[in-house]
Tab-separated table of C-alpha atoms and ligand atoms in Angstrom:
chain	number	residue	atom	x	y	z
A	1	UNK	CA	10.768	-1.721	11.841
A	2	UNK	CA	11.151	-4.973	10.682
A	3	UNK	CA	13.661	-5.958	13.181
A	4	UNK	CA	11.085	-4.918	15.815
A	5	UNK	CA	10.170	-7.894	18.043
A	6	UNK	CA	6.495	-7.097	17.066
A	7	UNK	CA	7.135	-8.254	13.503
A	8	UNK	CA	9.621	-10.698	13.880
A	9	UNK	CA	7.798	-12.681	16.219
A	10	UNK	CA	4.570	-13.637	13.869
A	11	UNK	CA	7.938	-15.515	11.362
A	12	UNK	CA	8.508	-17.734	14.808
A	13	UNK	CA	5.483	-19.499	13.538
A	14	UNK	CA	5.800	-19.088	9.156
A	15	UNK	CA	5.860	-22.731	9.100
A	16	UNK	CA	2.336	-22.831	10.640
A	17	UNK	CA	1.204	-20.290	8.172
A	18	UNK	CA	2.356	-21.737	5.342
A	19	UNK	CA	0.997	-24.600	6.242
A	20	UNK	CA	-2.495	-23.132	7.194
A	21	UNK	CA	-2.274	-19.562	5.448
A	22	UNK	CA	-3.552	-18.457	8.894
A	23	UNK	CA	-2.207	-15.188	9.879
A	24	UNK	CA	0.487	-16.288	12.756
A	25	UNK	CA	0.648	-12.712	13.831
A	26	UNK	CA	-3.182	-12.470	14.927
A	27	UNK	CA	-2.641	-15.904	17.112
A	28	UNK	CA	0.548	-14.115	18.739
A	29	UNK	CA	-1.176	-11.331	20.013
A	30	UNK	CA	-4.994	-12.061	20.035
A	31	UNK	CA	-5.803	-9.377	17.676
A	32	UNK	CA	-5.189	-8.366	14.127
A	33	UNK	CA	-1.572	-6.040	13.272
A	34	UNK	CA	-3.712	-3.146	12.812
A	35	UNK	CA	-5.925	-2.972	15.788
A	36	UNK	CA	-2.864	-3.760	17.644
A	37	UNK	CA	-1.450	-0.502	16.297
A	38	UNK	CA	-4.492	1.093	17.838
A	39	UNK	CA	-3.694	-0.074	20.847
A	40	UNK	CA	-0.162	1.008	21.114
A	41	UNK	CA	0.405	5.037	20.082
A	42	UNK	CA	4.403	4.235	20.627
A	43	UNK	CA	4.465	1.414	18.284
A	44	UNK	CA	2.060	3.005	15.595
A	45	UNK	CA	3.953	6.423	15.432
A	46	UNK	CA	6.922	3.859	14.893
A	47	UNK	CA	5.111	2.184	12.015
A	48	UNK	CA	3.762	4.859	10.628
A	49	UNK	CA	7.492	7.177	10.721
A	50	UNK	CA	8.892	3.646	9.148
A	51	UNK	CA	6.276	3.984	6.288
A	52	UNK	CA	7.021	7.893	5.572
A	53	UNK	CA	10.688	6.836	5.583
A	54	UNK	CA	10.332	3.775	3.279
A	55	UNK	CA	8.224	5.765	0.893
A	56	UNK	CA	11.196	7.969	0.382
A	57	UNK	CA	12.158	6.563	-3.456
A	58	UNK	CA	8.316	6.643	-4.367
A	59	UNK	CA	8.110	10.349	-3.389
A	60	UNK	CA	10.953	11.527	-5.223
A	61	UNK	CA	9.449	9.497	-8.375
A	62	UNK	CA	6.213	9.391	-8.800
A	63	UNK	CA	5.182	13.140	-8.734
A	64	UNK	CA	7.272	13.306	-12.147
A	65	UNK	CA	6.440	9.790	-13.173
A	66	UNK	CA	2.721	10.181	-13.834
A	67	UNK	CA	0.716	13.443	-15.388
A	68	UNK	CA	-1.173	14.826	-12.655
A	69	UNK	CA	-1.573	18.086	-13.967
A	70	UNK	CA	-4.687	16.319	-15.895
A	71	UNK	CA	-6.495	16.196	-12.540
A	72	UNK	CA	-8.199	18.316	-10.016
A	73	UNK	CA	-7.997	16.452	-6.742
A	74	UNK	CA	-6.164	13.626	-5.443
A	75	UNK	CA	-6.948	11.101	-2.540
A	76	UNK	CA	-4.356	9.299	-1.125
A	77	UNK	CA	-6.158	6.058	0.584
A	78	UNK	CA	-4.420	4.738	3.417
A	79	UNK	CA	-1.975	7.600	2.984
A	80	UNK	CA	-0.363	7.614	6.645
A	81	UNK	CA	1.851	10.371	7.691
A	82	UNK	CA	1.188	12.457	4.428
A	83	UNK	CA	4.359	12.105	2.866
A	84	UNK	CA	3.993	10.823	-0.667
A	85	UNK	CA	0.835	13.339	-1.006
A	86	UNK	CA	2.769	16.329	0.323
A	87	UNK	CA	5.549	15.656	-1.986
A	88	UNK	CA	2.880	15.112	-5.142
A	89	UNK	CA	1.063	18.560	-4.103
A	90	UNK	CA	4.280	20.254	-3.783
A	91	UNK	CA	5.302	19.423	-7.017
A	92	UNK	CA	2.135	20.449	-8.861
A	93	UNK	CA	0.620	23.740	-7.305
A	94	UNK	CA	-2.631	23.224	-8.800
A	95	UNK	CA	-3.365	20.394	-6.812
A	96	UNK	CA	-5.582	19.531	-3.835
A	97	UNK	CA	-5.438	16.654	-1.699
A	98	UNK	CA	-6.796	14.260	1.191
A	99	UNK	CA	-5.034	11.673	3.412
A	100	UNK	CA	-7.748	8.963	3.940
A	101	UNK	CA	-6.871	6.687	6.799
A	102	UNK	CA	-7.431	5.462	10.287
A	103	UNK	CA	-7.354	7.986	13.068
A	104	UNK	CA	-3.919	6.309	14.223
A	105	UNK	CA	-3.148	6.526	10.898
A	106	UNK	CA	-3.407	10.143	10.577
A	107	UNK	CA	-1.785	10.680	14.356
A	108	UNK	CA	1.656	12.146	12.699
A	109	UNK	CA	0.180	13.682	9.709
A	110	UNK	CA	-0.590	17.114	10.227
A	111	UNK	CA	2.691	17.839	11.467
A	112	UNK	CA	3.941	16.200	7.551
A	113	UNK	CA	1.216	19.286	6.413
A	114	UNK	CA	2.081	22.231	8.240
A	115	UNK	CA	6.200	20.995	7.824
A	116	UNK	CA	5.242	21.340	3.798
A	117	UNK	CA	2.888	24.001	4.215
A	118	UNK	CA	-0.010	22.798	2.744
A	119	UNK	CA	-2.775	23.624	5.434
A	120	UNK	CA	-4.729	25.022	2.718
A	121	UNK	CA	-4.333	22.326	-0.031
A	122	UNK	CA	-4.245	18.946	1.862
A	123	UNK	CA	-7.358	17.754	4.236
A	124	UNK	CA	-7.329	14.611	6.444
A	125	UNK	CA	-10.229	12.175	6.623
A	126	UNK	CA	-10.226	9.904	9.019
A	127	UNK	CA	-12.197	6.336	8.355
A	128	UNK	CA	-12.604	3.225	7.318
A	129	UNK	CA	-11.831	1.660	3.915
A	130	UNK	CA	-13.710	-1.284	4.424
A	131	UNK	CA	-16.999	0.885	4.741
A	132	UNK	CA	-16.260	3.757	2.149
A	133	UNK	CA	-13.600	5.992	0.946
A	134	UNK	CA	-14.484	9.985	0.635
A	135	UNK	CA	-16.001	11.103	-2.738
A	136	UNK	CA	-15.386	14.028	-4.203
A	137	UNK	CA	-11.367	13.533	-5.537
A	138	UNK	CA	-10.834	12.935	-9.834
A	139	UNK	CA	-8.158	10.615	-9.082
A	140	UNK	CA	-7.482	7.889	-6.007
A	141	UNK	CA	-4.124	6.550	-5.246
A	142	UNK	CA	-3.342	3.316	-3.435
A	143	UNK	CA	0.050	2.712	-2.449
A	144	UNK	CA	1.589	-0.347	-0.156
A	145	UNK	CA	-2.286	-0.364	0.869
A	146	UNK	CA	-3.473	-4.099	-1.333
A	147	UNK	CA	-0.699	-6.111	-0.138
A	148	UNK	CA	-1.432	-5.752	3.608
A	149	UNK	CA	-4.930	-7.648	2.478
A	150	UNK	CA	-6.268	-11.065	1.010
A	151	UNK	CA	-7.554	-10.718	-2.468
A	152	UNK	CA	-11.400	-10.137	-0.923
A	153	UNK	CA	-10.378	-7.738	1.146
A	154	UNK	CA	-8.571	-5.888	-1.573
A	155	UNK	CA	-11.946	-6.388	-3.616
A	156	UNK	CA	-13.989	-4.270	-1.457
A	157	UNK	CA	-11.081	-1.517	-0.937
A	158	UNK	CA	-10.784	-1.361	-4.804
A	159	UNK	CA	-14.349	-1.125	-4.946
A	160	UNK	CA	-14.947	1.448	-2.538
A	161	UNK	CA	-12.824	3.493	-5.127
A	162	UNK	CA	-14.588	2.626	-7.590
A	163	UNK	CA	-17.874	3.704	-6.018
A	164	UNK	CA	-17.192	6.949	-5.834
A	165	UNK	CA	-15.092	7.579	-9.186
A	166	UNK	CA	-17.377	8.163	-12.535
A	167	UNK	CA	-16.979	5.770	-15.413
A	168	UNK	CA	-13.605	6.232	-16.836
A	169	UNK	CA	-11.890	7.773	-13.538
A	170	UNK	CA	-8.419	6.686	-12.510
A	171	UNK	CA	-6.997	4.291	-9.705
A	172	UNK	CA	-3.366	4.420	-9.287
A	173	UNK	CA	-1.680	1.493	-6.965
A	174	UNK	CA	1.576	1.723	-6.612
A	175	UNK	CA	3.131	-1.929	-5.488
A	176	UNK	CA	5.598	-4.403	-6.494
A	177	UNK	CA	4.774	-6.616	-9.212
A	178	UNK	CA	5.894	-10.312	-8.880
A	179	UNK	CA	6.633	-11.934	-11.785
A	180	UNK	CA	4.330	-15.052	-12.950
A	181	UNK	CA	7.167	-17.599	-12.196
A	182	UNK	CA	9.839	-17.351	-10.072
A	183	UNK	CA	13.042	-17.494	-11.628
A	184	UNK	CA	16.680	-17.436	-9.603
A	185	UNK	CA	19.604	-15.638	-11.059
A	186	UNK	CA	21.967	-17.653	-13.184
A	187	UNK	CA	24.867	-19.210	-10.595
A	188	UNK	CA	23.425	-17.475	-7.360
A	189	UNK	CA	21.552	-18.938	-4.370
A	190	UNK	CA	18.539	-16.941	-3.071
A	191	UNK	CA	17.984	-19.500	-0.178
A	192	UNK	CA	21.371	-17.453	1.315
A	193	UNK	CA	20.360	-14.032	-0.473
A	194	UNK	CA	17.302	-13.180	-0.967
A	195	UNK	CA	18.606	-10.286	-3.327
A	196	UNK	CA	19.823	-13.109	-5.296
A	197	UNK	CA	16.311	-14.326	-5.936
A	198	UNK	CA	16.754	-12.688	-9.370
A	199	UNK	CA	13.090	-11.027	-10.587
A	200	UNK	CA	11.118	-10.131	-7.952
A	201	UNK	CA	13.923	-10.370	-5.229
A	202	UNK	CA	13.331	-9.176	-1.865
A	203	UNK	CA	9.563	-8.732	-2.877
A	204	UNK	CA	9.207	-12.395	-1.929
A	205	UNK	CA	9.980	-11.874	1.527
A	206	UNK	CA	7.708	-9.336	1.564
A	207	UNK	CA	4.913	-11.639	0.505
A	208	UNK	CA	5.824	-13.946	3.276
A	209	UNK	CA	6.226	-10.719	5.665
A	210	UNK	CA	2.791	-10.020	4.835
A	211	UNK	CA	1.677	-13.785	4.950
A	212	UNK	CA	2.371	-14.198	8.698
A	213	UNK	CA	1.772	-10.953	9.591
A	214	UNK	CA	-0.781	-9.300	7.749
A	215	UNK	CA	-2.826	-12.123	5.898
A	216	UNK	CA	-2.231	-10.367	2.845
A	217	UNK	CA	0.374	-10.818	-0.130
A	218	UNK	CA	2.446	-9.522	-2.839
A	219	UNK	CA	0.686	-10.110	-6.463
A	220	UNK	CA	1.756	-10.614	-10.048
A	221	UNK	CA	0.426	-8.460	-13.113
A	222	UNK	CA	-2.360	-11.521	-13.828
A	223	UNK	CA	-3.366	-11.296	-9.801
A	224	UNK	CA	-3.803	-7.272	-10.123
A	225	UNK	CA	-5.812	-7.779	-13.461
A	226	UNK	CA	-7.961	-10.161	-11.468
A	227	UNK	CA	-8.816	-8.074	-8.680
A	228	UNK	CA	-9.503	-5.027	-10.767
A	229	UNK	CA	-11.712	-6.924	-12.713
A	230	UNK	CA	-13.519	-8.689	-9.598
A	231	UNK	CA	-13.914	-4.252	-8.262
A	232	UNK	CA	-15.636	-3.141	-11.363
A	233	UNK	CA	-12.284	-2.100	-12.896
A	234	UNK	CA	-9.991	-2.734	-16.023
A	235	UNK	CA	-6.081	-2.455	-15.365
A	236	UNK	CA	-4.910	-0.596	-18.501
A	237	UNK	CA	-0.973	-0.500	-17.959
A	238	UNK	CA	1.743	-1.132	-15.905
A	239	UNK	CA	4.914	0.672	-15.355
A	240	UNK	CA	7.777	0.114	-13.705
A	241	UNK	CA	8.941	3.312	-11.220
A	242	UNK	CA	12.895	2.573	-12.250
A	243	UNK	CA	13.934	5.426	-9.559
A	244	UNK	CA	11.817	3.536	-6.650
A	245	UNK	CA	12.590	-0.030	-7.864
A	246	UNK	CA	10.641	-2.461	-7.019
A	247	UNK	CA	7.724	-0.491	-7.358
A	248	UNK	CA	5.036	-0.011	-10.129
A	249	UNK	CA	2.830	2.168	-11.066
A	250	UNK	CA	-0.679	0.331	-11.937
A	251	UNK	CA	-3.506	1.757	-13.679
A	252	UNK	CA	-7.115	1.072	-13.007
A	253	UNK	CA	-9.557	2.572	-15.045
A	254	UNK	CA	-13.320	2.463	-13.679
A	255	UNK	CA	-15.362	0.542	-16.016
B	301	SAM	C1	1.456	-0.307	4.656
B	301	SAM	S1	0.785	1.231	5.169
B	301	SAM	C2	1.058	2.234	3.718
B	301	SAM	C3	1.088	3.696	4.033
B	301	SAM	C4	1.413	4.610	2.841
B	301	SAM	N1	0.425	4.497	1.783
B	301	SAM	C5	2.805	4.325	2.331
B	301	SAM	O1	2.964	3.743	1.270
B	301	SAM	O2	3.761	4.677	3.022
B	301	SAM	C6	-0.972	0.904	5.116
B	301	SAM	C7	-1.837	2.062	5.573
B	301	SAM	O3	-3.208	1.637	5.569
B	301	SAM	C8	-3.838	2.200	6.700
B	301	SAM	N2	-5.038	1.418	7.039
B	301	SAM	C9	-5.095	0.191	7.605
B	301	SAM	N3	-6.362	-0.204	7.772
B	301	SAM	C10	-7.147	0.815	7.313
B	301	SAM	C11	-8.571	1.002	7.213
B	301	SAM	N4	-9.406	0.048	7.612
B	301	SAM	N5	-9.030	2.150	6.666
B	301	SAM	C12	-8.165	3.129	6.257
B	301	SAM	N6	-6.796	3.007	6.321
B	301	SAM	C13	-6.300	1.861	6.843
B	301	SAM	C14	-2.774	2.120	7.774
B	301	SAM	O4	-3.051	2.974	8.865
B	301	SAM	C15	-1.521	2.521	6.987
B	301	SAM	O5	-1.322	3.910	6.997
């Protein structure tokens, strides 16, 4: 996917948005990534099969990474093809669920359902998660879903959650965290390897990725805490998902 002339052609112009932090990929194509998706079924089943397979790591880790046993019902906002919920109700056999996306969001998803066999445990809501999120789940997970937004956006996704959670009721974003400074490994040269770009490594060029793309970013623990705070939320911990590196698991705790 990210060799797709689609995406690579929005980094023909990074030095514009560096320069401008305009998104180069909506001046490319006269429309925003998403929308574009919409109009292309070929290239969003593409996307959205690239998602499912680089949420592999994630969905071996975090159905044993986090106690959901303590909850009811899970909603997986902006949840794609299903994968990281089917694996999370598979593990726990108490559990319901709900992908919450876009319609071509949810194209691929019920085939992810019936392949698992959860046609009686997982339901699909299509919407919008700029105009509400469906109520009704004890816990609300977020993953890869903040950094394809700027920090209002991300505001008024986190606080759709938050509308429908009580006081005390659990976000869970699952992203990268950037570290406050940047700091290369001793001896080595990110500007040739990015993997060299010692903390944070190849989450940098996802930032930029999502710069001239997207219009969103990758954040650091301080950036999360702000957000949170900004949604009516308090970030309570952060842990590191060592078996799906560089991931995180975040906790956001309505206030
Ligand atoms: C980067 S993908 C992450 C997918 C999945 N959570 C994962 O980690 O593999 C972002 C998801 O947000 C969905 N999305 C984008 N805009 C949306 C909107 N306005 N409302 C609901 N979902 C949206 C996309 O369809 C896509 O499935």
């Amino acid at each position: 996917m990210f060799t797709e002339p689609v995406i690579t052609r929005a980094w023909d112009h990074l030095d514009d948005s560096v320069r401008t932090g305009d998104v180069a990929f909506d001046a490319a194509f006269g429309t925003d990534f998403f929308s574009h998706l919409a109009q292309h079924p070929a290239l969003s089943a593409q996307f959205n099969a690239a998602m499912s397979g680089a949420v592999a790591e994630t969905t071996a880790a975090l159905p044993h990474a986090f106690d959901f046993s303590r909850y009811t019902t899970v909603t997986d906002v902006g949840g794609g093809e299903g994968t990281l919920l089917a694996a999370i109700l598979t593990a726990h056999p108490g559990l319901t669920g709900t992908v919450f996306d876009t319609a071509q969001g949810l194209a691929e998803t019920p085939e992810t359902v019936a392949r698992h066999g959860l046609e009686r445990r997982c339901s699909l809501v299509a919407g919008d998660f700029f105009h509400s999120v469906p109520e009704g789940s004890d816990l609300y997970l977020l993953k890869s879903v903040l950094h394809d937004w700027t920090d209002d956006q991300a505001v008024t996704i986190l606080g759709h959650c938050r509308d429908v959670l009580p006081p005390g009721g659990l976000i869970l974003i699952v992203e990268p965290i950037l570290p406050e400074t940047a700091t290369p490994a001793p001896g080595t040269d990110p500007r040739t390897n990015p993997s060299d770009a010692g903390d944070g490594g190849v989450t940098y060029l996802s930032d930029l990725n999502m710069l001239v793309n997207l219009g969103g970013r990758e954040r650091t623990r301080g950036d999360f805490e702000k957000l949170c705070h900004r949604a009516g939320l308090t970030l309570t911990s952060v842990t590191s998902l060592t078996d799906a590196a560089p991931f995180s698991l975040i906790h956001a705790i309505a206030r």
